[in-house]
Tab-separated table of C-alpha atoms and ligand atoms in Angstrom:
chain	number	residue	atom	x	y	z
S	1252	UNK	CA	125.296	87.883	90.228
S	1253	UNK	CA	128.033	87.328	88.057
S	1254	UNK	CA	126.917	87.074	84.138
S	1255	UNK	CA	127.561	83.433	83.760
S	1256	UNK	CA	125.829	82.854	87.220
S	1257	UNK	CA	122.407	79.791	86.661
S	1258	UNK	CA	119.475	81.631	87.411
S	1259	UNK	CA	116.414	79.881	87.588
S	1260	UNK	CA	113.131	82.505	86.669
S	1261	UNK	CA	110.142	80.898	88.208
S	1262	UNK	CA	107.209	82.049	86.375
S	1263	UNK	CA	109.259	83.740	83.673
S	1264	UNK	CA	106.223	83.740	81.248
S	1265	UNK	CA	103.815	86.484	83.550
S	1266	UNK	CA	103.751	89.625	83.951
S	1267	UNK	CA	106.982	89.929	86.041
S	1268	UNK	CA	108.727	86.962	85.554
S	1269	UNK	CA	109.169	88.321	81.923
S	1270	UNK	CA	110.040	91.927	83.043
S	1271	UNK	CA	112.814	90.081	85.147
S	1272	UNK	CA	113.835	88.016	81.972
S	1273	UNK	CA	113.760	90.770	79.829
S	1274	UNK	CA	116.490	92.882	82.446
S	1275	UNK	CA	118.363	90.062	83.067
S	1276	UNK	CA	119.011	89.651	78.624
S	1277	UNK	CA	119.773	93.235	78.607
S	1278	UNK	CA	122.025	92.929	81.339
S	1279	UNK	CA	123.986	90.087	79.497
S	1280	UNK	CA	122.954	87.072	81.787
S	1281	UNK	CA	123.044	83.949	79.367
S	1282	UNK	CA	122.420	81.349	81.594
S	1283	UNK	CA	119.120	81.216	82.883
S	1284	UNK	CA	116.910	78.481	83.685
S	1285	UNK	CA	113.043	79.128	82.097
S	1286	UNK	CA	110.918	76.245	82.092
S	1287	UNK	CA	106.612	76.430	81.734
S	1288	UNK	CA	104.187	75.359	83.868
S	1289	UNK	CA	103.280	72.729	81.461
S	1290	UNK	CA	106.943	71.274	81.336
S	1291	UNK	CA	106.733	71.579	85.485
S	1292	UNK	CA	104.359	71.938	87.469
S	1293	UNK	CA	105.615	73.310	90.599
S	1294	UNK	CA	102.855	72.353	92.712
S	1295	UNK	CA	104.562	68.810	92.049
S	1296	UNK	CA	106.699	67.753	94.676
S	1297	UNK	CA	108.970	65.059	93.226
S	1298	UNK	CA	109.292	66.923	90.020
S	1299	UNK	CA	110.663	70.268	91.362
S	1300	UNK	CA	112.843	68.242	94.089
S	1301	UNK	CA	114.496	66.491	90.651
S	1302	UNK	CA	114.265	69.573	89.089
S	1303	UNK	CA	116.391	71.395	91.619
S	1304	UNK	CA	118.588	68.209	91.829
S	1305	UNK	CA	119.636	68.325	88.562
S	1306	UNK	CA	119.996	72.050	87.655
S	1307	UNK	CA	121.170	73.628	90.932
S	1308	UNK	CA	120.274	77.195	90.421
S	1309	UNK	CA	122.469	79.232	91.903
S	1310	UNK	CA	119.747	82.109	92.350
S	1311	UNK	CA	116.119	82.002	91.715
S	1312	UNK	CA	113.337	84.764	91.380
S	1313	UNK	CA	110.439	83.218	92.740
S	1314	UNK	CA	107.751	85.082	90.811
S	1315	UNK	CA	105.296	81.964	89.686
S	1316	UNK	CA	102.128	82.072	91.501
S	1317	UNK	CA	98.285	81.627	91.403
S	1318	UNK	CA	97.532	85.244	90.957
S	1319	UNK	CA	94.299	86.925	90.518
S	1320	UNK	CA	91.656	89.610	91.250
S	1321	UNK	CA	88.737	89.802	93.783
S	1322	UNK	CA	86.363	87.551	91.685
S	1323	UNK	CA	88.663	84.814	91.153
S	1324	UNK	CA	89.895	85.163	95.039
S	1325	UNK	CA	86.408	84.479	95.614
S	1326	UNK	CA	85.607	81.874	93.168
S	1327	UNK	CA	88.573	79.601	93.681
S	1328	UNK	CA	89.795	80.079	97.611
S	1329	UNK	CA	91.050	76.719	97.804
S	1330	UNK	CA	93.269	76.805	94.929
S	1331	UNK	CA	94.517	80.383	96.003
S	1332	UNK	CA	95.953	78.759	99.146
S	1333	UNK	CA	96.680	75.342	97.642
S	1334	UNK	CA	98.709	75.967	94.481
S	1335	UNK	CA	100.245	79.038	96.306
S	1336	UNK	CA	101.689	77.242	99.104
S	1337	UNK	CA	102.949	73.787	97.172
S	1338	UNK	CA	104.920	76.391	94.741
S	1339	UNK	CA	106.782	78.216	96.922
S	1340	UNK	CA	107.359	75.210	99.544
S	1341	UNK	CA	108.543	73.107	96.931
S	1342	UNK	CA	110.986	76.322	95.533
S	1343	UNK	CA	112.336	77.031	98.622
S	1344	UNK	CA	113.186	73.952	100.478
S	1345	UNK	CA	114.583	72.466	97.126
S	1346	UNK	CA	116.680	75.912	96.671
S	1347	UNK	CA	117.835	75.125	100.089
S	1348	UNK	CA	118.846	71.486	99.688
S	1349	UNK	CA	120.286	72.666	96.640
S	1350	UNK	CA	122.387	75.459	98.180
S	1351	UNK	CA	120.724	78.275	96.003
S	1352	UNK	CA	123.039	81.534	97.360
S	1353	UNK	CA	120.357	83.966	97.415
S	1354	UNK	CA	116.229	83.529	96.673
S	1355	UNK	CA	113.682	86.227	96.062
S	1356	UNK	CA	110.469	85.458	97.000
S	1357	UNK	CA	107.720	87.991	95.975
S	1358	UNK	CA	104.607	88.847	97.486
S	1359	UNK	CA	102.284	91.498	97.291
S	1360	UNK	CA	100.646	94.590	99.480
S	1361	UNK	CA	97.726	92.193	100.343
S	1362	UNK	CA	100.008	90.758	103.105
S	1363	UNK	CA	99.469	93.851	105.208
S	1364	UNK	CA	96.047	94.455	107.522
S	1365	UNK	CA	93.259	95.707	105.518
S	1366	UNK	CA	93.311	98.280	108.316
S	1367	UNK	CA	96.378	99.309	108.600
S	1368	UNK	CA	98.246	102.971	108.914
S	1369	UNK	CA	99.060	104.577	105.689
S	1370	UNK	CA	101.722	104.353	104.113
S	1371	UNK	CA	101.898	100.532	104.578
S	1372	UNK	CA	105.466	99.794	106.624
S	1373	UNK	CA	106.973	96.304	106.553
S	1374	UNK	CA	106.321	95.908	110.119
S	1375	UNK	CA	102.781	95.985	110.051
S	1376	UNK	CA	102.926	92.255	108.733
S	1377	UNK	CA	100.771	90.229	111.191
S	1378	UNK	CA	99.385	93.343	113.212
S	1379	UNK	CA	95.699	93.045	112.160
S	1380	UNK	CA	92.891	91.098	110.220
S	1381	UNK	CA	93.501	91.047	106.369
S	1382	UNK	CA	90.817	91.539	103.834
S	1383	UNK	CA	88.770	88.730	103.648
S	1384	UNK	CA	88.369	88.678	100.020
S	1385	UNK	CA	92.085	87.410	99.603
S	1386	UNK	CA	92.856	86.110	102.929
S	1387	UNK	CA	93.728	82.591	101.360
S	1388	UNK	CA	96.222	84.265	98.967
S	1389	UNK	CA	97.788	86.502	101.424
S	1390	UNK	CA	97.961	83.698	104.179
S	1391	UNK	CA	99.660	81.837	101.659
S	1392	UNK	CA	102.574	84.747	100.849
S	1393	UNK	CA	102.495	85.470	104.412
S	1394	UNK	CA	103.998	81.527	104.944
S	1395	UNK	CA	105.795	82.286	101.979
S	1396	UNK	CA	107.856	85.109	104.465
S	1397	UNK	CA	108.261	83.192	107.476
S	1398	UNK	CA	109.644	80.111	105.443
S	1399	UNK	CA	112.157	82.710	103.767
S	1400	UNK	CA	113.256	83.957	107.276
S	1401	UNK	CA	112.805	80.237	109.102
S	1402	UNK	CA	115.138	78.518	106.308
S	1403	UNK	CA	117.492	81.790	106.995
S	1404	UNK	CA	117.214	81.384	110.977
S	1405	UNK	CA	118.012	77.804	110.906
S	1406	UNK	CA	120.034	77.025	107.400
S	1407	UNK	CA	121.425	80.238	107.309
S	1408	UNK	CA	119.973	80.712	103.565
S	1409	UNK	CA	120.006	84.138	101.880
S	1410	UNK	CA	115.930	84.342	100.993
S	1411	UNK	CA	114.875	87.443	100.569
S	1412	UNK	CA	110.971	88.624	100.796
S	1413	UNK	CA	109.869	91.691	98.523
S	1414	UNK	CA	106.102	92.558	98.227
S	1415	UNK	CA	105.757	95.135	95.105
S	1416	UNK	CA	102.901	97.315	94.802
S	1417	UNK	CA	99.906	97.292	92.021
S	1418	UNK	CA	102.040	96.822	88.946
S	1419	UNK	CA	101.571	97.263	85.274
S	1420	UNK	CA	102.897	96.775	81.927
S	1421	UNK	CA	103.454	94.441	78.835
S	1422	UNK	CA	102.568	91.427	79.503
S	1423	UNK	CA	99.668	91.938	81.859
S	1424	UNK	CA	96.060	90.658	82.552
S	1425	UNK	CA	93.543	92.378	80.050
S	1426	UNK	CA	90.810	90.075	80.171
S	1427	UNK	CA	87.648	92.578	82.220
S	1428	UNK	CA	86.599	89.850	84.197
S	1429	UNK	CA	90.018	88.959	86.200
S	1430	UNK	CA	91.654	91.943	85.279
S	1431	UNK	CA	92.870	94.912	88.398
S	1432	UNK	CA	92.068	98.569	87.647
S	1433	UNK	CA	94.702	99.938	85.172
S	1434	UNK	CA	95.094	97.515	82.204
S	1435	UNK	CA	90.936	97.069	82.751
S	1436	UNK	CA	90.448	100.781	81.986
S	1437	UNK	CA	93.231	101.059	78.888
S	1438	UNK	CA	90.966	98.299	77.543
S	1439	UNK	CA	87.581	100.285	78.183
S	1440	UNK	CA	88.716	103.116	76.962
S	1441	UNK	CA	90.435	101.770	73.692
S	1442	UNK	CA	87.100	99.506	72.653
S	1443	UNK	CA	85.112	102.436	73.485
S	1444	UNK	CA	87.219	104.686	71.090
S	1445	UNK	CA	86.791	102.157	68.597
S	1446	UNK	CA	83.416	101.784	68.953
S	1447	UNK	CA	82.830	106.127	68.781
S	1448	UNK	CA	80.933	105.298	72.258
S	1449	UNK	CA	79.947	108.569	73.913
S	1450	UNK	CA	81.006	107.831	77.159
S	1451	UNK	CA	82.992	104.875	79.833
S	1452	UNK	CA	81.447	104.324	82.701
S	1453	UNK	CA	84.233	103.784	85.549
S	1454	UNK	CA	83.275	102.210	89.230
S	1455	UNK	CA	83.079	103.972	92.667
S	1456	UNK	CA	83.628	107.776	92.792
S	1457	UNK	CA	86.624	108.140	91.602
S	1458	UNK	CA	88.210	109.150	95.203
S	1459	UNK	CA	90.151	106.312	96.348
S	1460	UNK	CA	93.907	106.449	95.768
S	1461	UNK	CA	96.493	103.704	94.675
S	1462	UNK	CA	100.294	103.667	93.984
S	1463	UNK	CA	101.341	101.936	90.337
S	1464	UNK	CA	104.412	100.686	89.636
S	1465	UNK	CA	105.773	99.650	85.856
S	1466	UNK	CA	106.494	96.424	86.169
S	1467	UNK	CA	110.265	97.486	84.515
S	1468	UNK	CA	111.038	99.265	87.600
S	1469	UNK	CA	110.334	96.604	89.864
S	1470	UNK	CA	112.658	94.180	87.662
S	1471	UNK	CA	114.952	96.753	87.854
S	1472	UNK	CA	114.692	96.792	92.161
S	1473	UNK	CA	115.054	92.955	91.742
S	1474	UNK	CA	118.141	93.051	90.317
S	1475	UNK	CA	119.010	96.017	92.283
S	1476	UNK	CA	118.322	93.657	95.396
S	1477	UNK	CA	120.185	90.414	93.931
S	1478	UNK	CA	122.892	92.256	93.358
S	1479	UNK	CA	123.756	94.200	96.587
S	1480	UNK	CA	126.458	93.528	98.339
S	1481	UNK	CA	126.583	90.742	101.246
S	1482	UNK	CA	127.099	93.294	104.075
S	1483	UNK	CA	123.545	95.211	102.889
S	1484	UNK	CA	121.700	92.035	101.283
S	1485	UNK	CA	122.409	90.104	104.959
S	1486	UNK	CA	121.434	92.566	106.946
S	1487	UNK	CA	117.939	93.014	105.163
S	1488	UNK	CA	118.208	89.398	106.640
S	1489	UNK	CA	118.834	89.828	109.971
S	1490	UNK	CA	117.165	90.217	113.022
S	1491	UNK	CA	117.208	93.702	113.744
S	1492	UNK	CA	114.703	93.800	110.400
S	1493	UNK	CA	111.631	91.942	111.612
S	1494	UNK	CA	109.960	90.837	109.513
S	1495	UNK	CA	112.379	90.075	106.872
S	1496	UNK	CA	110.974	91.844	104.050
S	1497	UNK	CA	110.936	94.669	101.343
S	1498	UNK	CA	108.488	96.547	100.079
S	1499	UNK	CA	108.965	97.975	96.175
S	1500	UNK	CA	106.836	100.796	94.536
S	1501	UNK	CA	106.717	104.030	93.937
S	1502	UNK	CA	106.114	105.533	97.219
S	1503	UNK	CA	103.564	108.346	95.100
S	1504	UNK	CA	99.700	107.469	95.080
S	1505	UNK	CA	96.781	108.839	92.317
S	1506	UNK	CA	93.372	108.865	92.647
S	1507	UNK	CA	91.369	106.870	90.477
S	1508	UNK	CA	89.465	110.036	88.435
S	1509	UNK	CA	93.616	111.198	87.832
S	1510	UNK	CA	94.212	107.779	86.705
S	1511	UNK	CA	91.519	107.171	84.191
S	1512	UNK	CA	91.802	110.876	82.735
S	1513	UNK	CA	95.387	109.992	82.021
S	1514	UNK	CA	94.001	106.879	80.518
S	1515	UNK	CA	91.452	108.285	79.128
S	1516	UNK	CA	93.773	110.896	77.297
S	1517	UNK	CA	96.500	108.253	76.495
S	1518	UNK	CA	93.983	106.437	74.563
S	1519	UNK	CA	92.359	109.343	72.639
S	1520	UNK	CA	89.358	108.879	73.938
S	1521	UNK	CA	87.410	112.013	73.360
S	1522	UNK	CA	84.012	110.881	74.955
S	1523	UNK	CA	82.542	110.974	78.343
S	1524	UNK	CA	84.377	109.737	81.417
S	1525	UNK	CA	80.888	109.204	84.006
S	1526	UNK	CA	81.718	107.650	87.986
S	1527	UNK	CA	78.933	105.140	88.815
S	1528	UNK	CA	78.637	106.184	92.370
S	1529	UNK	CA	76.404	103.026	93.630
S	1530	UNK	CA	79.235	100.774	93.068
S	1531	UNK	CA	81.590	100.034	95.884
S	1532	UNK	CA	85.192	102.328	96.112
S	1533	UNK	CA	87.188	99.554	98.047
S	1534	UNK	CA	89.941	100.509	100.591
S	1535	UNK	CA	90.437	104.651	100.236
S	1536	UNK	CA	93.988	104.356	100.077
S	1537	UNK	CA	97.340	101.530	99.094
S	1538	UNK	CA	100.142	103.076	99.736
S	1539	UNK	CA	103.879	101.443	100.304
S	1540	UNK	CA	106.313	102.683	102.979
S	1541	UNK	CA	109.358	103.186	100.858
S	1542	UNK	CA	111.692	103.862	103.153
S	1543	UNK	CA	113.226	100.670	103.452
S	1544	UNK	CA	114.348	100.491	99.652
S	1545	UNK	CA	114.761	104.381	99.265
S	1546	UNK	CA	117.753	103.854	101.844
S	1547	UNK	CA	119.375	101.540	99.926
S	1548	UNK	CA	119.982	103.791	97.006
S	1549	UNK	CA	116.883	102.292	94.961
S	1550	UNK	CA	114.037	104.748	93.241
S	1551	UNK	CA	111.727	103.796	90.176
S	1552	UNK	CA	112.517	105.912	87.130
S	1553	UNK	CA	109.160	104.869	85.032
S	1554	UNK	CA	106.743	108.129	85.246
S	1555	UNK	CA	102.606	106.861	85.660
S	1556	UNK	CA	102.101	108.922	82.549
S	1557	UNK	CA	105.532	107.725	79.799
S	1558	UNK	CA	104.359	104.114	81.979
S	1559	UNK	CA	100.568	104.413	80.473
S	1560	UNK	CA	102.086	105.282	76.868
S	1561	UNK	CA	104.223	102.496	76.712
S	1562	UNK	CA	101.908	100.261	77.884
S	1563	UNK	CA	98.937	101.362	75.887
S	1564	UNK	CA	101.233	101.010	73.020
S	1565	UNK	CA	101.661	97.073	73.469
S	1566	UNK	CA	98.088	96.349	74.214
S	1567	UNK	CA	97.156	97.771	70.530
S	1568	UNK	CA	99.784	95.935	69.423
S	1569	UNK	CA	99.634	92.482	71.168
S	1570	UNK	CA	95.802	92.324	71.842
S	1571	UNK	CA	94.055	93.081	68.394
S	1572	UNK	CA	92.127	90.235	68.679
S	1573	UNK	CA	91.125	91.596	71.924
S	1574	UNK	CA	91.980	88.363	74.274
L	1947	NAP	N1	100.479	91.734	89.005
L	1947	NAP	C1	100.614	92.541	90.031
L	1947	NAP	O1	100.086	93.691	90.057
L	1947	NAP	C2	101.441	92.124	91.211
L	1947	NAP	C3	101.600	93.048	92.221
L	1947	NAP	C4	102.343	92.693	93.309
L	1947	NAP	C5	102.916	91.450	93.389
L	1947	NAP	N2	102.765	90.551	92.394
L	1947	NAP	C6	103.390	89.217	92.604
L	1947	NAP	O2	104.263	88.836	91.573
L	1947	NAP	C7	104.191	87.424	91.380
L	1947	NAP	C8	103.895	87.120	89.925
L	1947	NAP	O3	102.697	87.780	89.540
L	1947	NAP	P1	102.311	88.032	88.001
L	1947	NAP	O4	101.388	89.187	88.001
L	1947	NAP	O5	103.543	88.046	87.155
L	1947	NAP	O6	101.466	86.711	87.704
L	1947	NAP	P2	101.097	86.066	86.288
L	1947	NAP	O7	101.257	87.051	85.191
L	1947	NAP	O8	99.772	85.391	86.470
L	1947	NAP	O9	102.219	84.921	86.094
L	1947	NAP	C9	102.297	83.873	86.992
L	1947	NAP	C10	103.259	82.831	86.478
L	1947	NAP	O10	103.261	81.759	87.415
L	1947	NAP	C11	103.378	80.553	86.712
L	1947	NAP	N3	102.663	79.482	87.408
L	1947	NAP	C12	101.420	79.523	87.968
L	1947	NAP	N4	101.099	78.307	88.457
L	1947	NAP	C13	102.153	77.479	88.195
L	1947	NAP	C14	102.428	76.108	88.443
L	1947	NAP	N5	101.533	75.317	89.071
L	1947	NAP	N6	103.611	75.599	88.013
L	1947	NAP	C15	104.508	76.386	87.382
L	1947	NAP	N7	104.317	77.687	87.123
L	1947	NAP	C16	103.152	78.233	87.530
L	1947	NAP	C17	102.762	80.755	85.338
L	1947	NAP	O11	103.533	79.975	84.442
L	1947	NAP	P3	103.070	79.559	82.940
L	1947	NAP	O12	102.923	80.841	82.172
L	1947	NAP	O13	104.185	78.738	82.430
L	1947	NAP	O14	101.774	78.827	83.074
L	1947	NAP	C18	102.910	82.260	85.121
L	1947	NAP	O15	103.936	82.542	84.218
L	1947	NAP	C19	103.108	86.901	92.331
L	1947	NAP	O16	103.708	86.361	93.465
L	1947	NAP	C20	102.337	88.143	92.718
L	1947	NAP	O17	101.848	88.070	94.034
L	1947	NAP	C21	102.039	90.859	91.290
């Protein structure tokens, strides 16, 4: 992507769509296309069909999405699938008619069986049942892939699928109720440090392991994946690679007890850290296959631990009013 090059950041006010803003700035792109949800909706047929009309984007991250945890998943269904599939329908047939060079559509690890081997390969897509908590969200990215690799088949578009791993950072979900694991706990453990509470009760046992990515890095493999040459972009494309996807993370998993001691320490919390063992644990392990972007010269820099600092040192900054 050449500096001057339009590029249109769907969703450029969440947790990665800013991460991706942010690298592109630093990187010295100046033209790029940010518009809110309020000044389009993408769900909106006509308006994103104008939209693309008009601006031509020459790439586009595709990072806007209904996006939530288990008891929003469960709550809203309907919308999950809904607003999913109108905003990435309406994104990539208009970046088609538009003659966008190259798309990246991104997903997540939900896509995969809730069964399925360990480490979680790219070609496990569509090899089991998926978790029925998100099923409407991951059926949804899952039609987000095969409209990537249809349009590709049959246009001969460049539109890449990449499904990242748990992320973190600035910018992230805080709020308890809709929150995932990580930014939930820096926010226990910082009110309870406030509060002198004697100890934080955490969920489950403590056994089950997830990979965390900082939601830098996976701008950074973004970029790294916009930018590679035709010969290796295309033939992420082609055939040979089915399905036509990526995953990005950090290929390294921690148990949760590892991961709220770190938090726990991070945050200065000098009370008890107690596992409620009657609540549920959830899959025992998330791991990505890295393989894939590990070939192509790509690794995440962002240690868990200088990750947790940096992040814990926004949310005191950004959330005093504890939002
Ligand atoms: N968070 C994670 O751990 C994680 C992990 C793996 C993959 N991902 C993937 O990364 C992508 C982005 O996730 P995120 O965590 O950055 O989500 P997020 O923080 O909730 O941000 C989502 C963005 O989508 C935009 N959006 C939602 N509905 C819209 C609509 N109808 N019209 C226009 N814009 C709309 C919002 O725009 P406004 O702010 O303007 O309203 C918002 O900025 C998703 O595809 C998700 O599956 C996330």
């Amino acid at each position: 992507m050449d500096k001057q090059a339009k590029i249109y950041v769907a969703g450029h006010r969440g947790l990665v769509g800013s991460a991706i803003v942010r690298r592109l700035l630093a990187e010295g792109h100046d033209n790029l296309l940010l518009v809110t949800s309020r000044e389009l909706d993408l769900r909106n047929q006509a308006a994103v069909t104008d939209f693309f009309k008009r601006e031509k984007p020459e790439y586009v991250f595709l990072a806007a999405a209904k996006v939530g945890g288990i008891e929003a998943n469960n709550s809203f269904p309907a919308e999950f699938i809904h607003d999913n599939l109108m905003i990435q329908s309406n994104i990539i047939h208009n970046a088609y008619l538009s003659g966008t060079r190259r798309l990246l559509f991104l997903g997540s690890t939900c896509i995969y069986p809730r069964l399925a081997p360990q480490p979680l390969k790219e070609e496990y897509l569509l090899t089991g049942p998926l978790e029925p908590t998100n099923e409407p969200y991951a059926i949804a990215k899952i039609a987000g892939i095969t409209m990537c690799r249809s349009y590709n088949r049959q246009f001969g578009t460049a539109f890449l699928a990449a499904m990242p791993t748990n992320l973190y950072g600035p910018n992230d979900n805080f709020d308890l109720e809709k929150s995932h694991v990580l930014p939930a706990l820096i926010r226990k453990f910082h009110e309870a440090k406030d509060r002198n509470a004697e100890k934080v009760i955490v969920w489950g046992t403590g056994e089950p392991k997830r990979e965390f990515l900082h939601v830098d890095d996976l701008a950074d493999a973004t970029l790294f994946l916009m930018n590679l040459p035709d010969d290796a972009y295309l033939s992420l494309l082609a055939s040979h690679f089915s399905p036509a996807l990526i995953n990005i993370g950090a290929g390294e998993e921690v148990s949760i007890r590892e991961l709220a001691l770190l938090v726990k320490n991070v945050a200065g919390f000098a009370g008890e850290l107690i596992f409620d063992r009657t609540k549920p644990d959830g899959t025992p392990r998330k791991l990505c296959d890295v393989t894939r972007i590990h070939d192509l010269g790509w690794r995440h820099r962002i240690g868990l631990e200088e990750g947790l600092r940096e992040t814990y040192r926004w949310y005191v900054e950004n959330m005093k009013t504890g939002a």
